Short mmCIF file of C-alpha atoms and ligand atoms in Angstrom, two decimals:
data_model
loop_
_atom_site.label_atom_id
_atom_site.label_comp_id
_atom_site.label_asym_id
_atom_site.label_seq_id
_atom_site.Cartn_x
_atom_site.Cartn_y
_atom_site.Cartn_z
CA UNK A 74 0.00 0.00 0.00
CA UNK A 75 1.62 3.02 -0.98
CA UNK A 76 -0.13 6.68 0.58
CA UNK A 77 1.64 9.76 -0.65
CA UNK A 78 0.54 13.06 1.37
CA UNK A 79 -0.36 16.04 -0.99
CA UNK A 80 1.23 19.11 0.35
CA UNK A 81 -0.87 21.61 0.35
CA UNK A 82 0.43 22.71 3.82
CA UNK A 83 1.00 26.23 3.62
CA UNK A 84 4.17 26.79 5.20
CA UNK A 85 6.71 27.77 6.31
CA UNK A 86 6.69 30.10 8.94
CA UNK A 87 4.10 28.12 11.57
CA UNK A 88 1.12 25.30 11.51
CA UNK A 89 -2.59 26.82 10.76
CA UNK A 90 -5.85 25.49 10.60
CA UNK A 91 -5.89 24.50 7.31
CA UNK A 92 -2.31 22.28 7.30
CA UNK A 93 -4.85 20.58 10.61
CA UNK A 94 -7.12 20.23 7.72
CA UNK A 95 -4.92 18.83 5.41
CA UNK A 96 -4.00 16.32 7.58
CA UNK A 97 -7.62 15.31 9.13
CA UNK A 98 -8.39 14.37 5.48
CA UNK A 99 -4.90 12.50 5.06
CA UNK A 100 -5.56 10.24 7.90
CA UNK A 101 -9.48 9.89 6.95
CA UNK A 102 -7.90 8.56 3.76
CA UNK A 103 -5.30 6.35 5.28
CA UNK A 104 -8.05 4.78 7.23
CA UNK A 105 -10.00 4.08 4.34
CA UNK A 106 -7.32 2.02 2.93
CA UNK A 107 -7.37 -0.49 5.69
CA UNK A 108 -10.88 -0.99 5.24
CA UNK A 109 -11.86 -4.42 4.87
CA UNK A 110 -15.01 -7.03 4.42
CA UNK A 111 -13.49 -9.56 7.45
CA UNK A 112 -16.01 -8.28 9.93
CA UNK A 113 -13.40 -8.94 12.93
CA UNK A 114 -10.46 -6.94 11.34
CA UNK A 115 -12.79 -4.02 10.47
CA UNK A 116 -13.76 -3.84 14.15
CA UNK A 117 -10.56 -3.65 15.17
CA UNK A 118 -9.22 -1.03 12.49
CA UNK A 119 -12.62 1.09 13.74
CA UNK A 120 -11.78 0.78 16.83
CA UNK A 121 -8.27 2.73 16.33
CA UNK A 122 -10.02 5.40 14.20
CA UNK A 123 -12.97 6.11 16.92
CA UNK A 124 -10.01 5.68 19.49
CA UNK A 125 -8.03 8.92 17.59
CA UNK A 126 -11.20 11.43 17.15
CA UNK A 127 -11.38 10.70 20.69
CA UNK A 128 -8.10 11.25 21.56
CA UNK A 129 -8.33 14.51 19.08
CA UNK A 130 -11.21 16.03 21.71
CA UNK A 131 -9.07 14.97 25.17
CA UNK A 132 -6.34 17.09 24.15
CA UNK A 133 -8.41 20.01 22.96
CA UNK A 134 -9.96 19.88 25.86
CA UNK A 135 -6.83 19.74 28.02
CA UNK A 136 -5.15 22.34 25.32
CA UNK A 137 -7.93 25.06 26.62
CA UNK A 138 -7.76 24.17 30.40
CA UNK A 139 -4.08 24.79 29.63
CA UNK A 140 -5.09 27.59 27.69
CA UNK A 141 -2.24 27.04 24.77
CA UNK A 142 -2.25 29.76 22.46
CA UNK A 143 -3.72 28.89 18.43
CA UNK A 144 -0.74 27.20 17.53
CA UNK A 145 0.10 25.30 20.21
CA UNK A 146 -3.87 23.86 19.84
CA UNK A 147 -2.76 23.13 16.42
CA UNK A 148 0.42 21.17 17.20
CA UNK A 149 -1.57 19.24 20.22
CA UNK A 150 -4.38 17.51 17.74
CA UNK A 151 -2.14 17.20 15.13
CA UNK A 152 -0.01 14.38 17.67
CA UNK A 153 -3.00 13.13 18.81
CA UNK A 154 -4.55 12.65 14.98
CA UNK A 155 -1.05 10.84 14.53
CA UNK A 156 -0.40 8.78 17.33
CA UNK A 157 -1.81 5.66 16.81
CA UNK A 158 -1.56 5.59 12.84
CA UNK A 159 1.11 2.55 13.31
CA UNK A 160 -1.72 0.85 14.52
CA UNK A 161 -3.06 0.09 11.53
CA UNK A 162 -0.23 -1.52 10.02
CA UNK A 163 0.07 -3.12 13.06
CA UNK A 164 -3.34 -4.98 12.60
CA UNK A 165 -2.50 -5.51 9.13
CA UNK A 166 0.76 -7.43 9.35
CA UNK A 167 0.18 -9.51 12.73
CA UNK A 168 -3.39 -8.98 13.72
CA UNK A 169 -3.27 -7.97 17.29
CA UNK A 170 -2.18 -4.55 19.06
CA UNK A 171 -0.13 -6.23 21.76
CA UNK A 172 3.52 -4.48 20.97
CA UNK A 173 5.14 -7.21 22.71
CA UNK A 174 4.73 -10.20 19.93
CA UNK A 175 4.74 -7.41 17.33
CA UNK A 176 6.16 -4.24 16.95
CA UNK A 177 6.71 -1.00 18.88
CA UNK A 178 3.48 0.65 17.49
CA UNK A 179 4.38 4.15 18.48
CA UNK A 180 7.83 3.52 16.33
CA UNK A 181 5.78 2.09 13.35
CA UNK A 182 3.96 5.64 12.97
CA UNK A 183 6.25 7.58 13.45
CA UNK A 184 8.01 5.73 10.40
CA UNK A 185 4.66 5.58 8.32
CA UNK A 186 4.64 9.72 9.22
CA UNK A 187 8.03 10.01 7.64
CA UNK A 188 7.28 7.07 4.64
CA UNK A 189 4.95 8.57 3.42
CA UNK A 190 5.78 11.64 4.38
CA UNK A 191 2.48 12.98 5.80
CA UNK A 192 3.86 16.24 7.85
CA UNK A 193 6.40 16.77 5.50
CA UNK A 194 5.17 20.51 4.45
CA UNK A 195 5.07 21.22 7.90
CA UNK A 196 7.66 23.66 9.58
CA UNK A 197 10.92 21.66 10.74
CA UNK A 198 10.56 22.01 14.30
CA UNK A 199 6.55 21.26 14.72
CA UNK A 200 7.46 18.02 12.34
CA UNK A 201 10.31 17.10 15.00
CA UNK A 202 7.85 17.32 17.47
CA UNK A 203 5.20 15.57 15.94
CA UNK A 204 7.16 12.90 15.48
CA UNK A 205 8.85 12.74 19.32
CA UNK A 206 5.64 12.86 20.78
CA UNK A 207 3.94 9.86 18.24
CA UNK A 208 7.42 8.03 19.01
CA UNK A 209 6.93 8.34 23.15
CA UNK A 210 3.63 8.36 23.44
CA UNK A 211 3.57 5.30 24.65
CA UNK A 212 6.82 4.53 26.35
CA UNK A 213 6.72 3.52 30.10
CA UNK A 214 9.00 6.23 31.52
CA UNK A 215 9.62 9.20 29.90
CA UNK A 216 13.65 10.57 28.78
CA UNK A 217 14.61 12.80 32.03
CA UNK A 218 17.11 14.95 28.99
CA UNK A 219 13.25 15.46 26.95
CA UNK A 220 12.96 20.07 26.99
CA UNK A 221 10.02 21.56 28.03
CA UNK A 222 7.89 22.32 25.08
CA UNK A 223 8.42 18.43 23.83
CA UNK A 224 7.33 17.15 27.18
CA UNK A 225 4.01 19.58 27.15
CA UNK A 226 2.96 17.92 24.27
CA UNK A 227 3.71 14.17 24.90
CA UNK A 228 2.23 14.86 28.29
CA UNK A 229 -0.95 16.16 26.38
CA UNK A 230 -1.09 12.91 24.13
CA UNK A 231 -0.06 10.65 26.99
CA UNK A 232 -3.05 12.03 28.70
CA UNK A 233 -5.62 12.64 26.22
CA UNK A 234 -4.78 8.73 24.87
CA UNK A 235 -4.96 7.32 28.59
CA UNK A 236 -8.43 8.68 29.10
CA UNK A 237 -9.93 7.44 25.47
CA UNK A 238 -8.37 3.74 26.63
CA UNK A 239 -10.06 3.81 29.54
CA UNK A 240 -13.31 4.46 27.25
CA UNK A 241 -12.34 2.04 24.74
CA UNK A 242 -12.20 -0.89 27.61
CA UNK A 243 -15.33 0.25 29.14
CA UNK A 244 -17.58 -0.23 26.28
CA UNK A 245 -15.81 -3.11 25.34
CA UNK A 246 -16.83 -4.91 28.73
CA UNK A 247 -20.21 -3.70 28.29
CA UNK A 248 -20.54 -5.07 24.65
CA UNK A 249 -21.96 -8.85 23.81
CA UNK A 250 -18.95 -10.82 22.91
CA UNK A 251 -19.74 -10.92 19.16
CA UNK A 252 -19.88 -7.30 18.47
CA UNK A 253 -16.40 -6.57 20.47
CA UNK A 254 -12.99 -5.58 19.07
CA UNK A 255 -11.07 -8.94 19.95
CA UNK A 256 -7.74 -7.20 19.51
CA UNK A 257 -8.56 -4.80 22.36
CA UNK A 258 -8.17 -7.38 24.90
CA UNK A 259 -4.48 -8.53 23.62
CA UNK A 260 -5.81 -11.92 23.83
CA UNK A 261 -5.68 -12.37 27.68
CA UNK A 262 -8.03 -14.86 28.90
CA UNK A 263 -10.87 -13.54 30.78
CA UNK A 264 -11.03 -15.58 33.72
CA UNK A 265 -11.97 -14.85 37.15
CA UNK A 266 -8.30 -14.51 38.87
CA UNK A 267 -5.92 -11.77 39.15
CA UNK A 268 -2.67 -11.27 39.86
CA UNK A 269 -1.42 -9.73 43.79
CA UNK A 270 1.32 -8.14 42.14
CA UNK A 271 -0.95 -5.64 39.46
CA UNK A 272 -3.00 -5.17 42.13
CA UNK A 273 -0.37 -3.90 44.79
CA UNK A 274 0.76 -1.24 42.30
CA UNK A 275 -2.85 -0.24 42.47
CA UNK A 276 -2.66 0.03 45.96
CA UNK A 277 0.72 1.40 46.13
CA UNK A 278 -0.60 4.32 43.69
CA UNK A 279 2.07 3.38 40.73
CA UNK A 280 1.64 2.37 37.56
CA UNK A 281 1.62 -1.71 36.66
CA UNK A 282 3.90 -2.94 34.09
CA UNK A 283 2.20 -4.71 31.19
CA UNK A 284 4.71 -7.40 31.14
CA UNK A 285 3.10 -8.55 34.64
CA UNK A 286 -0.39 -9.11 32.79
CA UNK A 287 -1.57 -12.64 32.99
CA UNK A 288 -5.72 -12.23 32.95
CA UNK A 289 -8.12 -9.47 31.65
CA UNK A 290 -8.77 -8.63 35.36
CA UNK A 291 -5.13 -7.55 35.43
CA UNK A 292 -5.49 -5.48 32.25
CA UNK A 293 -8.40 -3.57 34.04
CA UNK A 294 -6.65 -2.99 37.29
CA UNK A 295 -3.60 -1.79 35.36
CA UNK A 296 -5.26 0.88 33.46
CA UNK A 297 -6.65 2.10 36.54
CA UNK A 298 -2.76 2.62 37.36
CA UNK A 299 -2.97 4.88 34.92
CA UNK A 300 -4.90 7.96 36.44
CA UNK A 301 -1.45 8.15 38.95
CA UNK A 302 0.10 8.72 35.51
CA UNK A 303 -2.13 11.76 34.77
CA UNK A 304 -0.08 14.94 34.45
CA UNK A 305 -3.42 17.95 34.14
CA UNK A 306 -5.98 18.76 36.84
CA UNK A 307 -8.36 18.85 33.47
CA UNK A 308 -7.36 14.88 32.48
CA UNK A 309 -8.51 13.62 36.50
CA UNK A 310 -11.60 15.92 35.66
CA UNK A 311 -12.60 13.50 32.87
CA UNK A 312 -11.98 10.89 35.11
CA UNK A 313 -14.48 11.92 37.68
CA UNK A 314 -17.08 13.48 35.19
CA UNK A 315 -17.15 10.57 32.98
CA UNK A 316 -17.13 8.09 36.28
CA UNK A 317 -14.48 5.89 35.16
CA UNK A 318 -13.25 4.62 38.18
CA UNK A 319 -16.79 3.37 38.98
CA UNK A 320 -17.19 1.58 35.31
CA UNK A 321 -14.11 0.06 35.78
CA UNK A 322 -14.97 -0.95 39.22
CA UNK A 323 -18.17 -2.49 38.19
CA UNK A 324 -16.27 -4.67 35.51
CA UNK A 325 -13.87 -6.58 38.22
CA UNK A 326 -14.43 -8.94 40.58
CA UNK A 327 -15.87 -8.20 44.39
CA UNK A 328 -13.86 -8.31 46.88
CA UNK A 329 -12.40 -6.27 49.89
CA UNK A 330 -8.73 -6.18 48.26
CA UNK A 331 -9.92 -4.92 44.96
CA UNK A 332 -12.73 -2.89 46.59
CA UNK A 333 -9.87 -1.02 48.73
CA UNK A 334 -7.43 -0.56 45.80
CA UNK A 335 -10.50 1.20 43.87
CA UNK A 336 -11.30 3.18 46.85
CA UNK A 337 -7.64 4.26 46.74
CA UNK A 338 -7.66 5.21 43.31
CA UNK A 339 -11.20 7.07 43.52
CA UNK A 340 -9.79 9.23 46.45
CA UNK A 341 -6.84 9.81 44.75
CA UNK A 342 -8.67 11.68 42.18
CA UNK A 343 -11.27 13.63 44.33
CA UNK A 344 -7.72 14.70 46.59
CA UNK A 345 -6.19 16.14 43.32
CA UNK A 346 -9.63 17.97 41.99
CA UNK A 347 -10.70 18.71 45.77
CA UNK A 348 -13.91 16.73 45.72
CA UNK A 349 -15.39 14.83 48.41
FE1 LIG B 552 -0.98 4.15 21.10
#
């Protein structure tokens, strides 16, 4: 499959609305080329797409709380519109989204970015950091040498991604098991158990490493690791408006461990936004 971007940026002195444009209709297009008739595949590819509009309002949304000027708006939907376009290929090549018997996804889009060069027309520097943030966007720990302005934005994306996962999993507990997006789940088997040591990062108010996933359960009570990973008062906001914590809750099993370690993580949140 071969995609060449048109550039019709406008360049060169900064990013505007209509190079955002440009490249809403670039990755609408790129989509469309992974469309396919196997009903599971398509699930999964729409599942990506859905996952990056949604991704595209989290970081407007935490672009205004931070109150970024124009251009820095620009520059933050622009990395989220890109950051998970190496998912695609991803699917393509080994169906599943699990980096770990694949490839680093994050890696694959920033090369399809450069490829096929997509941001090309773009001013050097926002194209650098396009492509830093797609490339760390998903990375465990983040480089302590990474400047200011780089970090803003992958903190944005980091953020604004987290948030639409947390989505993406709820709905996909909720759905019958025919309609879900299989790859979602990385193929862990959804049995009852769980492991201590996921949960004790839950409790402990740190982040679970994915390598320690063994069940489903374990993939649920990691991402609730995730909201101590939250860098902007407006992300935990989401959180709480959107009652994550209690969807995620309601989709693992009862019991007075896991009830605690959700308690933990709920009052964690309220603490930071001042809630009760
Ligand atoms: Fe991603």
């Amino acid at each position: 499959m071969s995609l060449q971007y048109n550039h019709e940026f406008s360049g060169p002195a900064m990013m505007n609305q209509k190079d955002l444009t440009v490249l809403k209709n670039w990755f609408a297009d790129y989509c469309g080329h992974f469309s396919t008739h196997v009903e599971e595949d398509q699930r999964n590819f729409a599942v990506k797409k859905d996952h990056t509009y949604n991704v595209c309002l989290n970081a407007v949304r935490i672009g205004r709380s931070l109150q970024l000027n124009k251009q820095d708006m620009l520059i933050a939907e622009a990395i989220a519109l890109c950051h998970d376009v190496g998912r695609f290929p991803q699917y393509l090549h080994y169906k599943t989204f699990d980096d770990d018997i694949s490839a680093n996804h994050a890696v694959l889009g920033a090369k399809v970015l450069l490829e096929q060069d997509v941001i090309g027309g773009l001013p050097e520097g926002e194209q650098n950091l396009i492509i830093r943030a797609v490339t760390l966007h998903n990375v465990f720990t983040l480089p302590d040498t990474l400047d200011h302005r780089t970090r803003l934005f992958v903190h944005i994306v980091r953020d604004a991604d987290k948030l639409d996962i947390l989505r993406v999993f709820i709905e996909y507990y909720d759905q019958e098991e025919e309609c879900r997006a299989t790859a979602v789940a990385l193929g862990l088997p959804d049995t009852p158990g769980y492991s201590p040591t996921v949960l004790a990062c839950l409790l402990q108010g740190r982040m679970a490493l994915k390598s320690e996933l063994k069940t489903l359960n374990d993939f649920k009570l990691l991402q609730l690791t995730w909201l101590y990973d939250l860098n902007f008062t407006s992300s935990l906001q989401m959180v709480q408006e959107r009652r994550y914590v209690d969807k995620m809750a309601a989709a693992l099993p009862e019991n007075i461990a896991i009830r605690e370690a959700i308690e933990r993580a709920r009052r964690y949140v309220a603490g930071k936004l001042n809630t009760p």
